[in-house]
């Protein structure tokens, strides 16, 4: 284990802390922008530095397909390849195999949208299955060219070692809300066996996180949390199907978090809505990752805080395409001090978006990523100052 984690302040079950590894550090609670293909879309390393991003998440599966881990290794690993010297975490590739392997990237969330996965799992195309799970790993078709590929625990660790990330996630099977209990239990046994294989084969210069699975089933989640907590891991991920509603997700956190060793960081995989972040930090989550800030930006949705009209109903977003912004002299968000908000109007962003100008993508991504980083900073300060509940109420209204 190479990651040192220290809880610095607690407010209820919410906590702030600092993680140190390989001469780098990041403060928690933290939101990891996702750099799927070794790029936080539309941004470069100077942008990330200016925003103060300490840690990002890259995708093992995508990078394995394109450009391939051998090429990245040739260039000295991910940090050098993309010129980012903060902390890089890589996921195990398991979740992507289940979603992307089926060409279903868009619209798949961590909650009930995952039903697509289950529907597609056994759908054959030209009479052949796209994904087969067995006890040793997953066989699937390369979504780029249809050739057969195989991912195992050992292979996932090999790829992540070549990528040279700082934090690796153990290989897991991601089940969907439509998986019945019997299937989820079998998948959980496989996932637990795979963690042990990962712990044997990963590069010990990296930190390793194990993922708690078990779907929406209380006893399976508890069993998984107990098992994961008994292992010598650097941190914990909470993944897989988080139930059919936000209430289910919070229940799962209530079952799992008290069991996990409190001296290790807890990462909730793939969750990034602002309302969820407040509710999950309140339950004791330290780390989040999601493609949402850059994906929403590309589609015209820009984050706004309560002082600029953001609330739970509008999900703290305005849609910049709306005609009401055509002549708006206001910045995107009045309380945001990013360079976009300091220098440009909503009218300008509205124009760039409608004109499909490339500059729009950078400016909108910069604001949304900055906004999330700034929100996490506010949350940390609130935990340290013991006013997290007040801040949450100010944002969510409850
Ligand atoms: Zn801004």
Coordinates of C-alpha atoms in Angstrom, one line a residue, residues 39 164 195 259 336 357:
X39 CA -7.9 14.1 -22.5
X164 CA 1.4 3.9 -15.4
X195 CA -9.8 -8.7 -6.6
X259 CA -18.3 -1.4 7.4
X336 CA -18.1 31.9 -10.5
X357 CA -17.8 27.4 -33.0

